[in-house]
Short mmCIF file of C-alpha atoms in Angstrom, two decimals:
data_model
loop_
_atom_site.label_atom_id
_atom_site.label_comp_id
_atom_site.label_asym_id
_atom_site.label_seq_id
_atom_site.Cartn_x
_atom_site.Cartn_y
_atom_site.Cartn_z
CA MET X 1061 -93.19 -51.04 2.48
CA THR X 1062 -91.68 -47.65 3.32
CA VAL X 1063 -88.04 -46.71 3.92
CA LYS X 1064 -87.36 -43.55 5.88
CA TYR X 1065 -84.14 -41.82 6.96
CA THR X 1066 -83.01 -39.65 9.88
CA LYS X 1067 -80.61 -36.73 10.08
CA ASP X 1068 -78.42 -39.01 12.25
CA HIS X 1069 -78.02 -41.33 9.25
CA GLU X 1070 -80.21 -44.23 10.36
CA TRP X 1071 -82.71 -45.89 8.06
CA VAL X 1072 -85.92 -47.72 9.02
CA ARG X 1073 -87.77 -50.04 6.63
CA VAL X 1074 -91.40 -50.48 7.73
CA GLU X 1075 -93.74 -53.36 6.88
CA GLY X 1076 -97.03 -53.19 8.78
CA ASP X 1077 -96.04 -52.01 12.26
CA VAL X 1078 -92.59 -53.67 12.19
CA GLY X 1079 -89.52 -51.61 11.42
CA THR X 1080 -86.03 -52.84 10.51
CA VAL X 1081 -83.30 -50.36 11.50
CA GLY X 1082 -79.74 -49.83 10.30
CA VAL X 1083 -77.25 -47.10 9.46
CA THR X 1084 -76.93 -45.67 5.97
CA ASP X 1085 -74.21 -46.37 3.48
CA PHE X 1086 -73.08 -42.77 3.92
CA ALA X 1087 -72.80 -43.36 7.69
CA GLN X 1088 -70.69 -46.49 7.26
CA SER X 1089 -68.36 -44.66 4.87
CA GLN X 1090 -67.85 -41.98 7.52
CA LEU X 1091 -67.39 -44.50 10.35
CA GLY X 1092 -64.69 -46.48 8.61
CA ASP X 1093 -63.95 -50.13 9.37
CA VAL X 1094 -66.46 -51.36 11.96
CA VAL X 1095 -65.04 -53.82 14.51
CA PHE X 1096 -67.81 -54.08 17.12
CA VAL X 1097 -71.55 -53.48 17.49
CA GLU X 1098 -73.67 -53.47 20.64
CA LEU X 1099 -77.33 -54.11 19.86
CA PRO X 1100 -80.45 -53.78 22.05
CA GLU X 1101 -81.99 -56.95 23.52
CA ALA X 1102 -85.43 -58.14 22.49
CA GLY X 1103 -88.11 -56.57 24.64
CA ARG X 1104 -86.27 -53.32 25.30
CA LYS X 1105 -88.40 -50.23 24.78
CA LEU X 1106 -86.75 -47.59 22.62
CA GLU X 1107 -87.63 -43.93 22.42
CA GLN X 1108 -87.32 -41.98 19.18
CA GLY X 1109 -84.03 -40.08 19.01
CA LYS X 1110 -82.53 -41.86 22.03
CA GLU X 1111 -79.57 -44.25 22.11
CA ALA X 1112 -80.43 -47.70 20.76
CA ALA X 1113 -77.13 -49.28 19.71
CA VAL X 1114 -73.39 -48.60 19.59
CA VAL X 1115 -71.06 -49.04 16.66
CA GLU X 1116 -67.29 -49.03 17.13
CA SER X 1117 -64.93 -48.48 14.23
CA VAL X 1118 -61.16 -48.77 14.39
CA LYS X 1119 -61.23 -45.03 15.03
CA ALA X 1120 -64.06 -44.34 17.48
CA ALA X 1121 -67.34 -45.33 19.12
CA SER X 1122 -70.60 -43.86 17.81
CA ASP X 1123 -74.16 -44.06 19.08
CA VAL X 1124 -76.99 -45.26 16.87
CA TYR X 1125 -80.32 -43.64 17.74
CA ALA X 1126 -83.79 -45.10 17.42
CA PRO X 1127 -85.39 -43.53 14.34
CA VAL X 1128 -88.83 -44.27 15.83
CA SER X 1129 -90.16 -45.36 19.23
CA GLY X 1130 -91.05 -48.99 19.79
CA THR X 1131 -90.21 -52.34 21.34
CA VAL X 1132 -87.26 -54.40 20.11
CA LEU X 1133 -88.31 -57.69 18.49
CA GLU X 1134 -84.92 -59.02 17.45
CA ALA X 1135 -81.29 -57.96 17.11
CA ASN X 1136 -79.17 -59.04 14.15
CA GLN X 1137 -76.91 -61.71 15.68
CA ALA X 1138 -75.09 -62.14 12.36
CA LEU X 1139 -73.94 -58.52 12.66
CA VAL X 1140 -72.61 -59.12 16.18
CA ASP X 1141 -70.58 -62.04 14.81
CA ASP X 1142 -69.37 -60.13 11.75
CA PRO X 1143 -69.46 -56.37 12.45
CA ALA X 1144 -67.73 -55.64 9.11
CA MET X 1145 -71.16 -56.27 7.49
CA VAL X 1146 -71.97 -52.68 8.49
CA ASN X 1147 -69.39 -51.65 5.88
CA SER X 1148 -70.17 -54.23 3.22
CA ALA X 1149 -73.99 -54.27 3.46
CA ALA X 1150 -75.14 -51.26 5.49
CA GLU X 1151 -78.63 -51.02 4.02
CA THR X 1152 -79.28 -54.76 3.52
CA ASP X 1153 -77.79 -57.66 5.56
CA GLY X 1154 -76.12 -55.20 7.93
CA TRP X 1155 -79.37 -54.22 9.67
CA PHE X 1156 -79.12 -53.65 13.45
CA PHE X 1157 -82.49 -54.59 14.95
CA LYS X 1158 -86.21 -54.94 14.32
CA LEU X 1159 -88.84 -53.24 16.45
CA THR X 1160 -92.61 -52.92 16.74
CA LEU X 1161 -93.45 -49.28 16.18
CA SER X 1162 -95.51 -47.68 18.95
CA ASP X 1163 -96.45 -44.58 16.92
CA LEU X 1164 -96.61 -44.92 13.15
CA SER X 1165 -97.17 -41.17 12.77
CA GLN X 1166 -93.51 -40.59 13.76
CA LEU X 1167 -92.60 -41.77 10.27
CA ASP X 1168 -94.19 -38.69 8.72
CA ALA X 1169 -91.46 -36.38 10.00
CA LEU X 1170 -88.61 -38.56 8.67
CA MET X 1171 -87.01 -38.12 5.25
CA ASP X 1172 -87.68 -40.26 2.21
CA GLU X 1173 -84.76 -41.44 0.08
CA ALA X 1174 -84.69 -38.37 -2.19
CA ALA X 1175 -84.84 -35.97 0.76
CA TYR X 1176 -82.07 -37.89 2.59
CA LYS X 1177 -79.82 -37.82 -0.48
CA ALA X 1178 -80.31 -34.07 -0.76
CA PHE X 1179 -79.61 -33.71 2.98
CA VAL X 1180 -76.30 -35.61 2.69
CA GLU X 1181 -75.23 -33.62 -0.33
CA GLU X 1182 -75.96 -30.24 1.18
CA SER X 1183 -74.45 -30.98 4.60
CA HIS X 1184 -71.24 -32.72 3.43
CA MET S 380 -63.68 -24.17 4.07
CA THR S 381 -64.01 -22.95 7.65
CA GLU S 382 -61.84 -20.33 9.25
CA ALA S 383 -60.17 -22.95 11.44
CA ALA S 384 -59.30 -25.03 8.40
CA THR S 385 -57.69 -22.11 6.57
CA ALA S 386 -55.45 -21.51 9.59
CA LEU S 387 -54.07 -25.05 9.45
CA LYS S 388 -50.52 -25.59 8.26
CA THR S 389 -49.77 -28.06 5.49
CA THR S 390 -46.86 -30.38 4.79
CA PRO S 391 -45.02 -30.51 1.44
CA LEU S 392 -47.00 -33.67 0.62
CA HIS S 393 -50.43 -32.08 1.15
CA ALA S 394 -51.34 -31.93 -2.55
CA LEU S 395 -50.30 -35.56 -2.96
CA HIS S 396 -52.51 -36.65 -0.04
CA VAL S 397 -55.50 -34.89 -1.61
CA GLU S 398 -54.69 -36.39 -5.01
CA LEU S 399 -54.59 -39.86 -3.42
CA GLY S 400 -58.07 -39.32 -1.98
CA ALA S 401 -57.06 -39.00 1.67
CA ARG S 402 -59.53 -37.89 4.31
CA MET S 403 -57.82 -34.87 5.84
CA VAL S 404 -58.19 -33.90 9.50
CA PRO S 405 -56.63 -31.26 11.74
CA PHE S 406 -53.77 -32.73 13.80
CA ALA S 407 -51.32 -30.69 15.88
CA GLY S 408 -52.08 -27.60 13.79
CA TYR S 409 -51.63 -29.38 10.45
CA ASP S 410 -54.11 -30.61 7.87
CA MET S 411 -53.10 -34.30 7.83
CA PRO S 412 -54.31 -37.52 6.18
CA VAL S 413 -56.11 -39.72 8.73
CA GLN S 414 -56.76 -42.39 6.10
CA TYR S 415 -56.68 -43.03 2.37
CA PRO S 416 -59.38 -44.86 0.37
CA LEU S 417 -57.89 -48.20 1.49
CA GLY S 418 -59.13 -47.51 5.04
CA ILE S 419 -57.43 -47.78 8.43
CA LEU S 420 -57.83 -51.56 8.81
CA LYS S 421 -56.29 -52.44 5.44
CA GLU S 422 -53.63 -49.73 5.74
CA HIS S 423 -52.63 -51.23 9.08
CA GLN S 424 -52.50 -54.77 7.70
CA HIS S 425 -50.63 -53.65 4.58
CA THR S 426 -47.92 -52.07 6.74
CA ARG S 427 -47.53 -55.29 8.75
CA GLU S 428 -47.45 -57.43 5.60
CA LYS S 429 -45.58 -55.27 3.05
CA ALA S 430 -44.68 -51.60 3.43
CA GLY S 431 -46.41 -48.33 4.22
CA LEU S 432 -45.34 -44.75 3.55
CA PHE S 433 -46.24 -42.17 6.19
CA ASP S 434 -45.96 -38.39 5.98
CA VAL S 435 -44.63 -37.21 9.33
CA SER S 436 -43.40 -33.83 8.12
CA HIS S 437 -45.43 -32.15 10.87
CA MET S 438 -42.90 -33.43 13.41
CA GLY S 439 -40.11 -31.13 14.55
CA GLN S 440 -36.59 -31.69 13.26
CA VAL S 441 -33.98 -29.83 15.30
CA ARG S 442 -30.22 -29.38 14.94
CA LEU S 443 -28.16 -28.88 18.07
CA THR S 444 -24.59 -27.59 17.69
CA GLY S 445 -21.95 -26.24 20.06
CA ASP S 446 -18.74 -27.21 21.82
CA ASP S 447 -20.36 -30.21 23.50
CA PRO S 448 -24.04 -30.46 22.57
CA ALA S 449 -24.29 -33.95 24.11
CA ALA S 450 -23.25 -32.68 27.54
CA ALA S 451 -25.62 -29.75 27.16
CA LEU S 452 -28.57 -31.93 26.18
CA GLU S 453 -27.93 -34.30 29.09
CA THR S 454 -28.92 -31.47 31.44
CA LEU S 455 -32.48 -31.73 30.03
CA VAL S 456 -32.93 -35.48 29.36
CA PRO S 457 -32.14 -38.64 31.39
CA GLY S 458 -30.68 -40.59 28.45
CA ASP S 459 -27.04 -41.40 27.75
CA ILE S 460 -26.29 -38.83 25.04
CA LYS S 461 -22.54 -38.50 25.70
CA GLY S 462 -22.17 -42.23 25.11
CA LEU S 463 -24.07 -42.17 21.83
CA ALA S 464 -21.66 -43.29 19.09
CA GLN S 465 -21.54 -41.34 15.85
CA GLY S 466 -24.27 -42.53 13.50
CA ARG S 467 -26.39 -43.99 16.30
CA MET S 468 -29.70 -42.76 17.69
CA ARG S 469 -31.62 -43.13 20.93
CA TYR S 470 -35.09 -42.50 22.39
CA THR S 471 -35.16 -40.10 25.33
CA LEU S 472 -37.40 -37.65 27.20
CA PHE S 473 -37.45 -33.95 28.03
CA LEU S 474 -38.26 -33.78 31.75
CA ASN S 475 -39.53 -31.03 34.04
CA GLU S 476 -38.38 -30.39 37.61
CA GLN S 477 -41.03 -32.80 38.93
CA GLY S 478 -39.76 -35.58 36.68
CA GLY S 479 -42.80 -35.15 34.42
CA ILE S 480 -42.38 -35.68 30.70
CA LEU S 481 -42.41 -32.52 28.55
CA ASP S 482 -41.97 -34.48 25.31
CA ASP S 483 -40.40 -37.67 23.98
CA LEU S 484 -37.83 -37.48 21.23
CA MET S 485 -35.23 -39.24 19.13
CA VAL S 486 -31.62 -38.03 19.35
CA THR S 487 -29.07 -38.91 16.69
CA ASN S 488 -25.33 -38.31 16.89
CA ALA S 489 -24.74 -36.91 13.40
CA GLY S 490 -21.04 -36.24 13.98
CA ASP S 491 -20.77 -32.44 13.94
CA HIS S 492 -24.22 -31.98 15.50
CA LEU S 493 -27.07 -33.72 17.29
CA PHE S 494 -30.21 -34.29 15.22
CA LEU S 495 -33.45 -34.33 17.22
CA VAL S 496 -36.93 -35.38 16.12
CA VAL S 497 -39.68 -34.13 18.43
CA ASN S 498 -43.48 -34.23 18.45
CA ALA S 499 -45.40 -31.83 16.21
CA ALA S 500 -47.58 -30.46 18.99
CA CYS S 501 -44.53 -29.82 21.22
CA LYS S 502 -41.97 -28.56 18.73
CA GLU S 503 -42.32 -24.82 19.36
CA GLN S 504 -42.16 -25.25 23.14
CA ASP S 505 -39.29 -27.77 22.85
CA VAL S 506 -37.24 -25.30 20.82
CA ALA S 507 -38.02 -22.50 23.28
CA HIS S 508 -37.08 -24.83 26.17
CA LEU S 509 -33.78 -25.80 24.50
CA ARG S 510 -32.92 -22.18 23.69
CA GLU S 511 -33.67 -20.99 27.22
CA LYS S 512 -31.95 -23.80 29.12
CA LEU S 513 -28.98 -24.25 26.79
CA ALA S 514 -28.28 -20.56 26.17
CA GLY S 515 -24.53 -20.10 25.77
CA LYS S 516 -23.99 -23.86 25.62
CA ALA S 517 -25.59 -24.92 22.34
CA GLU S 518 -27.17 -23.44 19.24
CA VAL S 519 -30.68 -24.65 18.48
CA GLU S 520 -32.08 -24.62 14.97
CA LEU S 521 -35.60 -25.75 14.03
CA LEU S 522 -35.15 -27.26 10.57
CA ASP S 523 -38.51 -26.24 9.14
CA ASP S 524 -37.20 -26.43 5.60
CA LEU S 525 -37.14 -30.23 5.89
CA ALA S 526 -39.79 -32.88 5.29
CA LEU S 527 -39.97 -36.21 7.11
CA MET S 528 -41.44 -39.50 5.88
CA ALA S 529 -41.46 -43.02 7.29
CA LEU S 530 -41.29 -46.21 5.25
CA GLN S 531 -42.33 -49.09 7.50
CA GLY S 532 -42.95 -52.79 7.14
CA PRO S 533 -41.21 -56.07 6.31
CA ALA S 534 -40.66 -54.97 2.67
CA ALA S 535 -39.24 -51.56 3.64
CA ALA S 536 -35.62 -52.71 3.44
CA SER S 537 -35.89 -54.30 -0.01
CA VAL S 538 -37.77 -51.27 -1.36
CA MET S 539 -35.30 -48.79 0.09
CA ALA S 540 -32.34 -50.78 -1.25
CA ARG S 541 -33.55 -50.12 -4.82
CA PHE S 542 -32.87 -46.42 -4.25
CA VAL S 543 -30.21 -46.46 -1.51
CA PRO S 544 -28.32 -49.80 -1.67
CA GLU S 545 -26.31 -49.09 1.49
CA ALA S 546 -29.57 -48.72 3.47
CA ALA S 547 -30.01 -52.50 3.50
CA THR S 548 -27.31 -53.14 6.08
CA MET S 549 -28.09 -50.18 8.36
CA LYS S 550 -28.72 -51.41 11.89
CA PHE S 551 -31.83 -50.58 13.92
CA MET S 552 -31.44 -47.09 15.47
CA SER S 553 -28.66 -45.98 13.14
CA TYR S 554 -28.26 -42.99 10.82
CA LEU S 555 -27.02 -42.61 7.26
CA SER S 556 -26.44 -39.58 5.07
CA ALA S 557 -27.20 -40.76 1.53
CA THR S 558 -28.51 -39.89 -1.92
CA PHE S 559 -31.98 -40.90 -3.13
CA ASN S 560 -32.55 -40.48 -6.89
CA GLY S 561 -29.82 -37.84 -6.92
CA VAL S 562 -31.04 -35.77 -3.97
CA PRO S 563 -29.58 -35.74 -0.45
CA VAL S 564 -31.50 -37.56 2.30
CA ILE S 565 -30.87 -38.48 5.92
CA LEU S 566 -32.07 -42.00 6.69
CA THR S 567 -32.53 -43.49 10.14
CA ARG S 568 -33.51 -47.10 10.64
CA SER S 569 -36.33 -46.40 13.02
CA GLY S 570 -40.05 -45.82 13.17
CA TYR S 571 -43.24 -45.97 15.19
CA THR S 572 -44.94 -49.17 14.07
CA GLY S 573 -42.95 -52.01 15.63
CA GLU S 574 -41.84 -53.01 12.13
CA ASP S 575 -38.49 -52.70 10.40
CA GLY S 576 -38.21 -49.50 8.42
CA TYR S 577 -36.76 -46.06 7.91
CA GLU S 578 -37.46 -42.43 8.53
CA ILE S 579 -36.42 -40.24 5.63
CA SER S 580 -35.52 -36.61 6.17
CA CYS S 581 -35.13 -34.48 3.06
CA ASP S 582 -35.50 -30.99 1.70
CA LYS S 583 -39.17 -29.96 1.44
CA ALA S 584 -38.73 -29.39 -2.28
CA ASP S 585 -37.63 -33.02 -2.83
CA ALA S 586 -40.29 -34.69 -0.67
CA GLU S 587 -42.98 -35.21 -3.27
CA ALA S 588 -40.60 -36.80 -5.81
CA ILE S 589 -39.29 -39.19 -3.15
CA ALA S 590 -42.80 -40.05 -1.98
CA ARG S 591 -43.95 -40.71 -5.56
CA ALA S 592 -40.89 -42.88 -6.23
CA LEU S 593 -41.58 -44.99 -3.14
CA LEU S 594 -45.34 -45.20 -3.82
CA GLY S 595 -44.44 -46.35 -7.33
CA GLU S 596 -43.02 -49.56 -5.88
CA ALA S 597 -45.51 -52.43 -5.87
CA GLU S 598 -45.17 -53.16 -2.14
CA VAL S 599 -45.82 -49.60 -0.93
CA GLU S 600 -49.13 -47.95 0.00
CA ALA S 601 -49.73 -44.52 1.52
CA ILE S 602 -50.75 -44.87 5.18
CA GLY S 603 -52.58 -42.29 7.27
CA LEU S 604 -52.46 -41.23 10.91
CA GLY S 605 -55.30 -43.61 11.84
CA ALA S 606 -53.25 -46.71 11.07
CA ARG S 607 -50.12 -45.06 12.47
CA ASP S 608 -51.96 -44.93 15.81
CA SER S 609 -53.20 -48.55 15.77
CA LEU S 610 -49.75 -49.77 14.64
CA ARG S 611 -47.91 -47.99 17.45
CA LEU S 612 -50.48 -49.08 20.03
CA GLU S 613 -50.07 -52.76 19.08
CA ALA S 614 -46.30 -52.20 19.26
CA GLY S 615 -46.71 -50.89 22.83
CA LEU S 616 -45.24 -47.48 21.98
CA CYS S 617 -46.33 -44.38 23.89
CA LEU S 618 -48.20 -41.47 22.32
CA TYR S 619 -47.23 -38.16 23.90
CA GLY S 620 -50.24 -36.33 25.34
CA HIS S 621 -52.06 -39.62 25.91
CA ASP S 622 -49.78 -42.23 27.52
CA ILE S 623 -47.16 -39.82 28.78
CA ASP S 624 -47.33 -36.13 29.67
CA THR S 625 -46.13 -33.62 32.27
CA THR S 626 -47.96 -35.52 35.04
CA THR S 627 -46.24 -38.87 34.38
CA THR S 628 -42.64 -39.73 35.23
CA PRO S 629 -40.51 -42.20 33.26
CA VAL S 630 -40.82 -44.68 36.16
CA GLU S 631 -44.62 -44.45 36.28
CA ALA S 632 -44.66 -44.75 32.48
CA ALA S 633 -42.64 -48.02 32.63
CA LEU S 634 -39.87 -46.33 30.66
CA GLU S 635 -37.05 -47.25 33.08
CA TRP S 636 -35.12 -48.58 30.08
CA THR S 637 -34.57 -44.94 29.06
CA LEU S 638 -32.68 -44.38 32.36
CA PRO S 639 -29.18 -45.84 31.96
CA LYS S 640 -27.00 -46.78 34.91
CA ARG S 641 -24.64 -43.79 34.66
CA ARG S 642 -27.46 -41.25 34.63
CA ARG S 643 -29.26 -43.01 37.50
CA ALA S 644 -26.06 -42.78 39.55
CA GLU S 645 -24.93 -39.31 38.53
CA GLY S 646 -28.22 -37.51 38.02
CA GLY S 647 -27.85 -34.05 36.52
CA PHE S 648 -31.24 -34.00 34.78
CA PRO S 649 -34.52 -32.34 35.81
CA GLY S 650 -36.60 -34.22 38.37
CA TYR S 651 -33.68 -36.49 39.34
CA ALA S 652 -34.53 -36.56 43.06
CA ILE S 653 -38.11 -37.71 42.39
CA ILE S 654 -37.09 -40.24 39.76
CA HIS S 655 -34.28 -41.61 41.92
CA ARG S 656 -36.71 -42.07 44.80
CA GLN S 657 -39.25 -43.79 42.56
CA LEU S 658 -36.55 -46.11 41.20
CA THR S 659 -35.62 -47.07 44.76
CA GLU S 660 -39.01 -47.17 46.45
CA GLY S 661 -41.32 -47.70 43.50
CA ALA S 662 -44.05 -45.41 42.17
CA SER S 663 -47.70 -45.53 43.19
CA ARG S 664 -48.97 -46.18 39.67
CA ARG S 665 -47.65 -47.80 36.52
CA ARG S 666 -48.39 -47.84 32.79
CA VAL S 667 -49.42 -51.32 31.65
CA GLY S 668 -50.78 -53.06 28.59
CA ILE S 669 -54.46 -53.98 28.89
CA GLN S 670 -56.25 -56.76 27.03
CA PRO S 671 -60.06 -56.42 27.10
CA GLU S 672 -61.96 -59.70 26.83
CA GLY S 673 -64.17 -60.14 23.79
CA ARG S 674 -64.28 -57.72 20.87
CA GLN S 675 -65.43 -54.45 22.40
CA PRO S 676 -62.72 -51.74 22.39
CA ALA S 677 -62.17 -49.49 25.40
CA ARG S 678 -61.03 -45.98 24.45
CA ASP S 679 -58.82 -43.48 26.25
CA HIS S 680 -60.20 -42.01 29.51
CA THR S 681 -62.08 -45.24 30.23
CA GLU S 682 -62.16 -45.84 34.00
CA ILE S 683 -60.31 -48.93 35.25
CA GLN S 684 -61.56 -50.75 38.37
CA ASP S 685 -60.09 -53.65 40.32
CA ALA S 686 -62.00 -56.88 41.00
CA SER S 687 -63.78 -55.27 43.96
CA GLY S 688 -65.06 -52.29 41.97
CA THR S 689 -62.60 -49.69 43.26
CA ARG S 690 -61.29 -47.17 40.75
CA ILE S 691 -57.58 -47.86 40.19
CA GLY S 692 -56.79 -45.92 37.05
CA GLU S 693 -57.63 -44.91 33.52
CA ILE S 694 -56.98 -46.03 29.96
CA THR S 695 -54.72 -43.64 28.05
CA SER S 696 -54.79 -45.32 24.61
CA GLY S 697 -57.28 -47.90 23.45
CA GLY S 698 -58.76 -49.24 20.29
CA PHE S 699 -58.92 -52.26 18.06
CA GLY S 700 -55.69 -53.97 17.05
CA PRO S 701 -56.18 -55.25 13.50
CA THR S 702 -53.15 -57.58 13.67
CA ALA S 703 -53.90 -58.69 17.22
CA GLY S 704 -57.45 -59.32 15.97
CA ALA S 705 -58.75 -57.98 19.25
CA PRO S 706 -59.14 -54.80 21.22
CA VAL S 707 -55.90 -53.55 22.80
CA ALA S 708 -55.20 -50.74 25.25
CA MET S 709 -52.72 -49.23 27.65
CA GLY S 710 -53.25 -47.18 30.73
CA TYR S 711 -52.22 -46.49 34.30
CA VAL S 712 -53.19 -48.65 37.27
CA ASP S 713 -52.19 -48.73 40.94
CA THR S 714 -48.84 -50.52 41.16
CA ALA S 715 -50.50 -53.19 43.34
CA ASN S 716 -52.62 -54.15 40.32
CA SER S 717 -49.92 -53.89 37.65
CA ALA S 718 -48.74 -57.51 37.45
CA ILE S 719 -49.36 -59.36 34.17
CA ASP S 720 -52.74 -61.17 34.13
CA THR S 721 -54.24 -59.11 36.97
CA PRO S 722 -58.00 -59.04 36.33
CA LEU S 723 -59.47 -55.58 35.70
CA ALA S 724 -62.88 -54.13 34.89
CA LEU S 725 -63.11 -51.36 32.29
CA ILE S 726 -66.18 -49.16 32.68
CA VAL S 727 -67.50 -48.77 29.13
CA ARG S 728 -70.82 -46.91 28.84
CA GLY S 729 -71.56 -47.62 32.47
CA LYS S 730 -70.95 -51.37 32.27
CA PRO S 731 -67.90 -53.29 33.51
CA LEU S 732 -65.97 -54.89 30.66
CA PRO S 733 -63.65 -57.68 31.88
CA ALA S 734 -59.98 -57.24 30.99
CA ARG S 735 -56.56 -58.19 32.26
CA VAL S 736 -53.11 -56.64 32.49
CA ALA S 737 -51.16 -57.82 29.44
CA ALA S 738 -47.56 -57.78 28.30
CA THR S 739 -46.67 -55.35 25.54
CA PRO S 740 -46.05 -55.30 22.64
CA PHE S 741 -49.32 -56.94 21.59
CA VAL S 742 -47.63 -58.07 18.37
CA PRO S 743 -43.92 -58.95 18.18
CA GLN S 744 -41.58 -56.14 17.17
CA ARG S 745 -39.55 -56.95 14.06
CA TYR S 746 -36.62 -54.54 14.09
CA TYR S 747 -33.50 -55.15 12.01
CA ARG S 748 -30.62 -56.01 14.34
CA GLY S 749 -28.15 -56.95 11.58
#
């Protein structure tokens, strides 16, 4: 199992060719209280770096980008019902969707946990 | 720190905000707290349930003096200023010659002068406007040695009474010159949340001690601009620059209640001909409350369509109402579509979101009427 991070503050946890995607704890702290999420439907093809989901806090709407390309397997219905899970469990139960990766080599260019931590510290 | 950040002005409570862990953002030229560690949602709910303290020192406080400052001010605003009893205050609007709104403001009859509170982003132009138009009729002083705070919420009165006992019986929209822990303050029973509460004007040097005293009370939390915005939106109150501006008239903005009978009959304020005609014949568009269906908020500048898909207006304020427990918005629609419960479609990220015209406020106002 590998967990990788993007500069847009998404994480993807990969087992085999299936990735689970969410936003990082740092991202949720910046978003503030989340009141709504819009998640991609199963079967939708996502392209790396393109819009995949929307998260709305009390303050503003933000796009969530696909950290890797692939086909959506499942969206997290529990998150739709309780969007505040983005704040309380960003990197666990607050996952957004699962997808089948179409190009595993895309993972190589993403950051590991240590690199992401350093990225957050130096940019904020 | 960036160059832009160093150019920002600060209020006398800036160090306290930073000490409290506020997230600071630029707002109207000031470095202001958008939220504290509690977060916007809980700050909002705390204000509705207990009491919140807001720093609004960025707003403009103006003293108007002269032989008859009320008569002078009436040449610039449509409100009844001459009829304002001593110790009472009123909401009114600076208008341009087209009847557009230059700013909204509170006017208090403080006896020997009128006390005005205007928006931060407009205060320099408001003062210039007053000085130009009232030259020879009134003296205009921007009181930039003063701070301004708001204490809002159902516990505001009991908290304030511990420091200023006579504040408890002040009526909504009244004014009191008082002493708070030995220092002079001007209290008004007013605010921008839909809750009971006070605005507290004091010398800049005394602001931090007053803020710390109020925050020391168990019921009081510091509240940032984020919750201030969601509170006022639920209360159906306009935000200048969003819901009203130079392109909207008081009639279009559904603010006819700011146009009293005498002023409607006599005129004598900028844009009277246009406003009189709109009062008689109606305006082509109207500000309304908007209730989106479901949980997805629609933000300002969202396009509004009617049932047939024709564009009929735009949202001017929108977000999530923590007390309403639902998204809430306001905006302008064609008058033909402005009746309560008219179905609308809000175009959010290219998709129509069903909504309807709703009565405001979205949560009941709880002002103290005595």
